[in-house]
PDB file of C-alpha atoms in Angstrom:
ATOM      1  CA  VAL A   1    -198.099 155.426 -45.638  1.00 61.00           C
ATOM      2  CA  SER A   2    -200.710 157.917 -44.946  1.00 64.00           C
ATOM      3  CA  ILE A   3    -204.331 157.820 -45.987  1.00 67.00           C
ATOM      4  CA  ASN A   4    -206.336 160.937 -46.144  1.00 71.00           C
ATOM      5  CA  PRO A   5    -209.820 160.514 -44.850  1.00 73.00           C
ATOM      6  CA  ILE A   6    -212.568 160.831 -47.424  1.00 70.00           C
ATOM      7  CA  THR A   7    -215.199 163.287 -46.548  1.00 74.00           C
ATOM      8  CA  GLY A   8    -218.304 163.556 -48.622  1.00 73.00           C
ATOM      9  CA  ASN A   9    -219.096 161.594 -51.760  1.00 77.00           C
ATOM     10  CA  ALA A  10    -216.278 160.017 -53.773  1.00 70.00           C
ATOM     11  CA  THR A  11    -216.314 158.393 -57.194  1.00 76.00           C
ATOM     12  CA  ALA A  12    -213.860 155.794 -58.278  1.00 73.00           C
ATOM     13  CA  THR A  13    -213.514 154.838 -61.920  1.00 83.00           C
ATOM     14  CA  VAL A  14    -212.351 151.309 -62.651  1.00 82.00           C
ATOM     15  CA  SER A  15    -211.457 150.301 -66.189  1.00 87.00           C
ATOM     16  CA  CYS A  16    -211.075 146.649 -67.240  1.00 88.00           C
ATOM     17  CA  THR A  17    -210.070 145.147 -70.549  1.00 90.00           C
ATOM     18  CA  LEU A  18    -210.664 141.533 -71.534  1.00 92.00           C
ATOM     19  CA  ASN A  19    -207.462 139.617 -72.016  1.00 94.00           C
ATOM     20  CA  THR A  20    -206.523 138.522 -75.532  1.00 94.00           C
ATOM     21  CA  TYR A  21    -205.461 134.948 -76.253  1.00 96.00           C
ATOM     22  CA  SER A  22    -204.116 133.160 -79.292  1.00 96.00           C
ATOM     23  CA  VAL A  23    -206.320 130.596 -81.064  1.00 96.00           C
ATOM     24  CA  GLY A  24    -204.676 128.333 -83.662  1.00 96.00           C
ATOM     25  CA  GLY A  25    -203.101 125.040 -84.593  1.00 97.00           C
ATOM     26  CA  THR A  26    -201.440 123.190 -87.447  1.00 97.00           C
ATOM     27  CA  ASN A  27    -202.403 123.615 -91.097  1.00 97.00           C
ATOM     28  CA  ALA A  28    -200.262 121.066 -92.948  1.00 95.00           C
ATOM     29  CA  ASP A  29    -202.513 121.008 -96.040  1.00 94.00           C
ATOM     30  CA  GLY A  30    -202.229 124.765 -96.613  1.00 96.00           C
ATOM     31  CA  ALA A  31    -205.954 125.477 -96.407  1.00 97.00           C
ATOM     32  CA  SER A  32    -207.263 129.019 -96.105  1.00 97.00           C
ATOM     33  CA  VAL A  33    -208.305 129.372 -92.446  1.00 97.00           C
ATOM     34  CA  ALA A  34    -210.685 132.143 -91.343  1.00 96.00           C
ATOM     35  CA  ILE A  35    -212.045 133.111 -87.921  1.00 96.00           C
ATOM     36  CA  THR A  36    -215.330 134.723 -86.881  1.00 94.00           C
ATOM     37  CA  GLY A  37    -216.512 135.816 -83.433  1.00 93.00           C
ATOM     38  CA  SER A  38    -217.822 138.877 -81.617  1.00 91.00           C
ATOM     39  CA  SER A  39    -214.323 140.150 -80.722  1.00 86.00           C
ATOM     40  CA  ILE A  40    -212.764 139.435 -84.095  1.00 88.00           C
ATOM     41  CA  THR A  41    -211.959 142.473 -86.237  1.00 85.00           C
ATOM     42  CA  GLY A  42    -209.492 143.016 -89.043  1.00 85.00           C
ATOM     43  CA  GLN A  43    -207.996 139.533 -89.114  1.00 88.00           C
ATOM     44  CA  SER A  44    -207.548 138.106 -92.613  1.00 91.00           C
ATOM     45  CA  ALA A  45    -207.661 134.447 -93.566  1.00 92.00           C
ATOM     46  CA  THR A  46    -204.303 132.700 -93.530  1.00 94.00           C
ATOM     47  CA  THR A  47    -202.653 129.651 -95.086  1.00 95.00           C
ATOM     48  CA  ALA A  48    -199.758 129.646 -92.582  1.00 95.00           C
ATOM     49  CA  ASN A  49    -198.648 126.466 -90.806  1.00 96.00           C
ATOM     50  CA  PRO A  50    -198.937 126.756 -87.878  1.00 96.00           C
ATOM     51  CA  TYR A  51    -201.544 129.515 -87.823  1.00 96.00           C
ATOM     52  CA  SER A  52    -203.023 131.686 -85.069  1.00 95.00           C
ATOM     53  CA  PHE A  53    -205.556 134.454 -84.512  1.00 96.00           C
ATOM     54  CA  ASP A  54    -206.185 136.750 -81.550  1.00 95.00           C
ATOM     55  CA  ALA A  55    -209.482 136.492 -79.643  1.00 95.00           C
ATOM     56  CA  LYS A  56    -210.808 137.961 -76.409  1.00 95.00           C
ATOM     57  CA  TYR A  57    -211.492 135.937 -73.270  1.00 96.00           C
ATOM     58  CA  GLY A  58    -215.023 134.469 -73.282  1.00 95.00           C
ATOM     59  CA  ASP A  59    -215.605 134.907 -77.021  1.00 95.00           C
ATOM     60  CA  VAL A  60    -216.996 131.964 -78.971  1.00 96.00           C
ATOM     61  CA  VAL A  61    -215.019 131.771 -82.203  1.00 97.00           C
ATOM     62  CA  THR A  62    -215.674 129.681 -85.280  1.00 96.00           C
ATOM     63  CA  LEU A  63    -212.750 128.595 -87.421  1.00 97.00           C
ATOM     64  CA  THR A  64    -213.389 127.499 -91.015  1.00 96.00           C
ATOM     65  CA  ALA A  65    -210.906 126.016 -93.475  1.00 97.00           C
ATOM     66  CA  THR A  66    -211.327 125.857 -97.244  1.00 97.00           C
ATOM     67  CA  LYS A  67    -209.210 124.517-100.080  1.00 97.00           C
ATOM     68  CA  THR A  68    -210.309 123.925-103.667  1.00 96.00           C
ATOM     69  CA  GLY A  69    -210.969 120.230-104.300  1.00 96.00           C
ATOM     70  CA  TYR A  70    -210.749 119.313-100.612  1.00 97.00           C
ATOM     71  CA  SER A  71    -213.085 118.886 -97.642  1.00 97.00           C
ATOM     72  CA  CYS A  72    -211.555 120.471 -94.537  1.00 98.00           C
ATOM     73  CA  THR A  73    -212.374 120.529 -90.831  1.00 97.00           C
ATOM     74  CA  VAL A  74    -210.934 122.402 -87.852  1.00 97.00           C
ATOM     75  CA  ALA A  75    -210.651 120.398 -84.618  1.00 97.00           C
ATOM     76  CA  GLY A  76    -212.843 121.707 -81.803  1.00 97.00           C
ATOM     77  CA  SER A  77    -214.507 124.531 -83.730  1.00 96.00           C
ATOM     78  CA  PRO A  78    -216.465 126.423 -82.464  1.00 97.00           C
ATOM     79  CA  ILE A  79    -214.195 127.258 -79.506  1.00 97.00           C
ATOM     80  CA  THR A  80    -214.961 129.221 -76.342  1.00 96.00           C
ATOM     81  CA  VAL A  81    -211.821 131.202 -75.529  1.00 96.00           C
ATOM     82  CA  GLY A  82    -210.750 130.568 -71.949  1.00 95.00           C
ATOM     83  CA  ALA A  83    -207.881 131.935 -69.888  1.00 94.00           C
ATOM     84  CA  ALA A  84    -205.169 130.309 -72.017  1.00 96.00           C
ATOM     85  CA  ASN A  85    -203.938 130.156 -75.597  1.00 97.00           C
ATOM     86  CA  VAL A  86    -205.550 127.473 -77.788  1.00 96.00           C
ATOM     87  CA  THR A  87    -203.028 125.525 -79.895  1.00 97.00           C
ATOM     88  CA  THR A  88    -205.088 122.435 -80.767  1.00 97.00           C
ATOM     89  CA  ALA A  89    -207.416 123.828 -83.458  1.00 97.00           C
ATOM     90  CA  ASN A  90    -205.660 121.688 -86.072  1.00 98.00           C
ATOM     91  CA  VAL A  91    -206.831 121.730 -89.698  1.00 98.00           C
ATOM     92  CA  SER A  92    -207.231 118.469 -91.591  1.00 97.00           C
ATOM     93  CA  CYS A  93    -208.202 118.182 -95.247  1.00 97.00           C
ATOM     94  CA  SER A  94    -208.908 115.276 -97.555  1.00 96.00           C
ATOM     95  CA  LYS A  95    -209.227 115.248-101.326  1.00 95.00           C
ATOM     96  CA  ASN A  96    -212.777 115.168-102.674  1.00 96.00           C
ATOM     97  CA  THR A  97    -213.889 112.180-104.740  1.00 93.00           C
ATOM     98  CA  TYR A  98    -215.554 112.785-108.089  1.00 94.00           C
ATOM     99  CA  THR A  99    -217.272 110.564-110.666  1.00 91.00           C
ATOM    100  CA  ILE A 100    -216.176 109.976-114.240  1.00 92.00           C
ATOM    101  CA  SER A 101    -218.857 108.318-116.348  1.00 90.00           C
ATOM    102  CA  GLY A 102    -220.096 107.899-119.884  1.00 91.00           C
ATOM    103  CA  THR A 103    -221.571 105.634-122.516  1.00 90.00           C
ATOM    104  CA  THR A 104    -219.564 102.660-123.801  1.00 88.00           C
ATOM    105  CA  ASP A 105    -221.101 101.632-127.131  1.00 84.00           C
ATOM    106  CA  GLY A 106    -220.609  98.086-125.791  1.00 87.00           C
ATOM    107  CA  ALA A 107    -216.844  98.541-125.324  1.00 89.00           C
ATOM    108  CA  THR A 108    -214.615  97.904-122.320  1.00 88.00           C
ATOM    109  CA  VAL A 109    -213.212 101.037-120.668  1.00 89.00           C
ATOM    110  CA  THR A 110    -209.943 100.807-118.719  1.00 88.00           C
ATOM    111  CA  ALA A 111    -208.967 103.584-116.321  1.00 89.00           C
ATOM    112  CA  SER A 112    -205.561 104.331-114.820  1.00 88.00           C
ATOM    113  CA  GLY A 113    -204.305 107.106-112.568  1.00 86.00           C
ATOM    114  CA  SER A 114    -202.751 107.607-109.146  1.00 83.00           C
ATOM    115  CA  THR A 115    -206.052 107.094-107.289  1.00 80.00           C
ATOM    116  CA  VAL A 116    -207.807 104.759-109.727  1.00 78.00           C
ATOM    117  CA  SER A 117    -206.797 101.683-111.668  1.00 62.00           C
ATOM    118  CA  ASN A 118    -209.493  99.386-112.881  1.00 69.00           C
ATOM    119  CA  THR A 119    -211.317  97.968-115.843  1.00 62.00           C
ATOM    120  CA  VAL A 120    -214.941  98.875-116.165  1.00 69.00           C
ATOM    121  CA  THR A 121    -216.931  96.467-118.308  1.00 58.00           C
ATOM    122  CA  THR A 122    -220.610  96.927-118.713  1.00 63.00           C
ATOM    123  CA  ASN A 123    -223.418  95.367-120.671  1.00 59.00           C
ATOM    124  CA  ALA A 124    -225.737  98.242-119.843  1.00 71.00           C
ATOM    125  CA  GLY A 125    -223.983 100.610-122.241  1.00 85.00           C
ATOM    126  CA  SER A 126    -222.469 102.895-119.615  1.00 88.00           C
ATOM    127  CA  TYR A 127    -219.628 103.007-117.067  1.00 88.00           C
ATOM    128  CA  SER A 128    -218.850 104.932-113.913  1.00 88.00           C
ATOM    129  CA  LEU A 129    -215.745 105.207-111.734  1.00 89.00           C
ATOM    130  CA  SER A 130    -214.466 107.347-108.875  1.00 89.00           C
ATOM    131  CA  ALA A 131    -211.246 109.367-108.727  1.00 92.00           C
ATOM    132  CA  LYS A 132    -209.730 111.913-106.335  1.00 94.00           C
ATOM    133  CA  TYR A 133    -209.316 115.640-106.996  1.00 95.00           C
ATOM    134  CA  GLY A 134    -206.128 116.423-108.939  1.00 94.00           C
ATOM    135  CA  ASP A 135    -205.619 112.888-110.262  1.00 94.00           C
ATOM    136  CA  VAL A 136    -204.878 112.536-113.974  1.00 94.00           C
ATOM    137  CA  VAL A 137    -207.028 109.660-115.234  1.00 94.00           C
ATOM    138  CA  THR A 138    -206.258 108.040-118.569  1.00 92.00           C
ATOM    139  CA  LEU A 139    -209.123 106.141-120.179  1.00 92.00           C
ATOM    140  CA  THR A 140    -208.573 103.553-122.893  1.00 90.00           C
ATOM    141  CA  VAL A 141    -211.210 101.621-124.783  1.00 91.00           C
ATOM    142  CA  SER A 142    -211.366  98.269-126.563  1.00 90.00           C
ATOM    143  CA  LYS A 143    -214.082  96.239-128.230  1.00 90.00           C
ATOM    144  CA  THR A 144    -213.437  92.808-129.692  1.00 91.00           C
ATOM    145  CA  GLY A 145    -214.107  92.687-133.438  1.00 93.00           C
ATOM    146  CA  TYR A 146    -214.281  96.479-133.717  1.00 93.00           C
ATOM    147  CA  SER A 147    -211.838  99.238-134.596  1.00 93.00           C
ATOM    148  CA  GLY A 148    -211.829 103.029-134.432  1.00 92.00           C
ATOM    149  CA  CYS A 149    -213.205 103.204-130.884  1.00 91.00           C
ATOM    150  CA  VAL A 150    -212.252 106.457-129.150  1.00 92.00           C
ATOM    151  CA  ILE A 151    -213.101 107.952-125.784  1.00 90.00           C
ATOM    152  CA  ALA A 152    -213.620 111.673-125.423  1.00 83.00           C
ATOM    153  CA  ALA A 153    -211.559 113.926-123.149  1.00 82.00           C
ATOM    154  CA  SER A 154    -208.841 111.470-122.107  1.00 85.00           C
ATOM    155  CA  PRO A 155    -206.680 112.069-120.129  1.00 93.00           C
ATOM    156  CA  ILE A 156    -208.834 113.876-117.580  1.00 94.00           C
ATOM    157  CA  THR A 157    -207.404 116.037-114.786  1.00 95.00           C
ATOM    158  CA  VAL A 158    -210.023 115.531-112.076  1.00 95.00           C
ATOM    159  CA  SER A 159    -211.506 118.785-110.780  1.00 96.00           C
ATOM    160  CA  GLY A 160    -215.159 117.718-110.587  1.00 96.00           C
ATOM    161  CA  ASP A 161    -217.544 115.185-112.068  1.00 95.00           C
ATOM    162  CA  ALA A 162    -216.750 114.462-115.731  1.00 94.00           C
ATOM    163  CA  THR A 163    -218.335 112.725-118.711  1.00 93.00           C
ATOM    164  CA  ALA A 164    -216.315 110.837-121.341  1.00 92.00           C
ATOM    165  CA  ASN A 165    -218.275 108.861-123.940  1.00 93.00           C
ATOM    166  CA  VAL A 166    -217.036 106.088-126.247  1.00 92.00           C
ATOM    167  CA  SER A 167    -217.736 106.605-129.947  1.00 92.00           C
ATOM    168  CA  GLY A 168    -216.565 105.630-133.414  1.00 92.00           C
ATOM    169  CA  CYS A 169    -216.618 101.849-132.977  1.00 91.00           C
ATOM    170  CA  THR A 170    -216.850 100.239-136.426  1.00 93.00           C
ATOM    171  CA  LEU A 171    -217.350  96.527-136.976  1.00 93.00           C
ATOM    172  CA  ASN A 172    -214.248  95.066-138.581  1.00 93.00           C
ATOM    173  CA  THR A 173    -214.547  93.559-142.056  1.00 91.00           C
ATOM    174  CA  TYR A 174    -212.596  90.383-142.772  1.00 86.00           C
ATOM    175  CA  THR A 175    -211.675  88.727-146.081  1.00 84.00           C
ATOM    176  CA  ILE A 176    -212.134  85.007-146.297  1.00 79.00           C
ATOM    177  CA  ALA A 177    -210.028  83.242-148.922  1.00 76.00           C
ATOM    178  CA  VAL A 178    -211.147  79.787-149.971  1.00 70.00           C
ATOM    179  CA  THR A 179    -209.178  77.408-152.113  1.00 73.00           C
ATOM    180  CA  ASN A 180    -211.548  75.062-153.863  1.00 66.00           C
ATOM    181  CA  THR A 181    -209.782  72.137-155.487  1.00 69.00           C
ATOM    182  CA  PRO A 182    -211.410  70.271-157.180  1.00 70.00           C
ATOM    183  CA  ALA A 183    -214.118  72.786-157.965  1.00 67.00           C
ATOM    184  CA  ALA A 184    -217.189  72.291-155.843  1.00 66.00           C
ATOM    185  CA  ALA A 185    -220.050  74.389-154.589  1.00 68.00           C
ATOM    186  CA  VAL A 186    -219.033  76.449-151.540  1.00 66.00           C
ATOM    187  CA  THR A 187    -221.526  78.229-149.254  1.00 70.00           C
ATOM    188  CA  ILE A 188    -220.325  80.892-146.849  1.00 68.00           C
ATOM    189  CA  THR A 189    -222.746  82.199-144.283  1.00 66.00           C
TER     190      THR A 189
END
């Protein structure tokens, strides 16, 4: 090995590039996952499971997950990218809960579906119940001594808050037959 002596001024150019690491995790619910950060360019949202994005060392990245009818979170976000791949930014989503409500006209409303099954009786003239996104809720109505009661919009596929009112309840009419032997005065009240 020989080294030539440097005489005079010398310039050395050093070029460094930040290392790129993978940032990702599981996405079992199939949410749309997006990434933002100062080194992030040209990376589209993904629904892959598992998913990953490329980010530069030292960047602070924010991962967001969205899915219609669900509330989603990404574990650990925002994340400062260190000197290793990140595989623990797991996505978890849960179905949103919505309200179905309406007026009852004094009737009893019964609800059934995969996330709801109850009878709602009210003296206040209204009812309210909760159901999860995507559930199909069937509402039935009954009122003792009345016929023709209907409830609007049943069944309901839950995609947000909904209103379903009871209407058409008509008081039943009954016939009373009286046999009067021997003939006497009869009063019916």
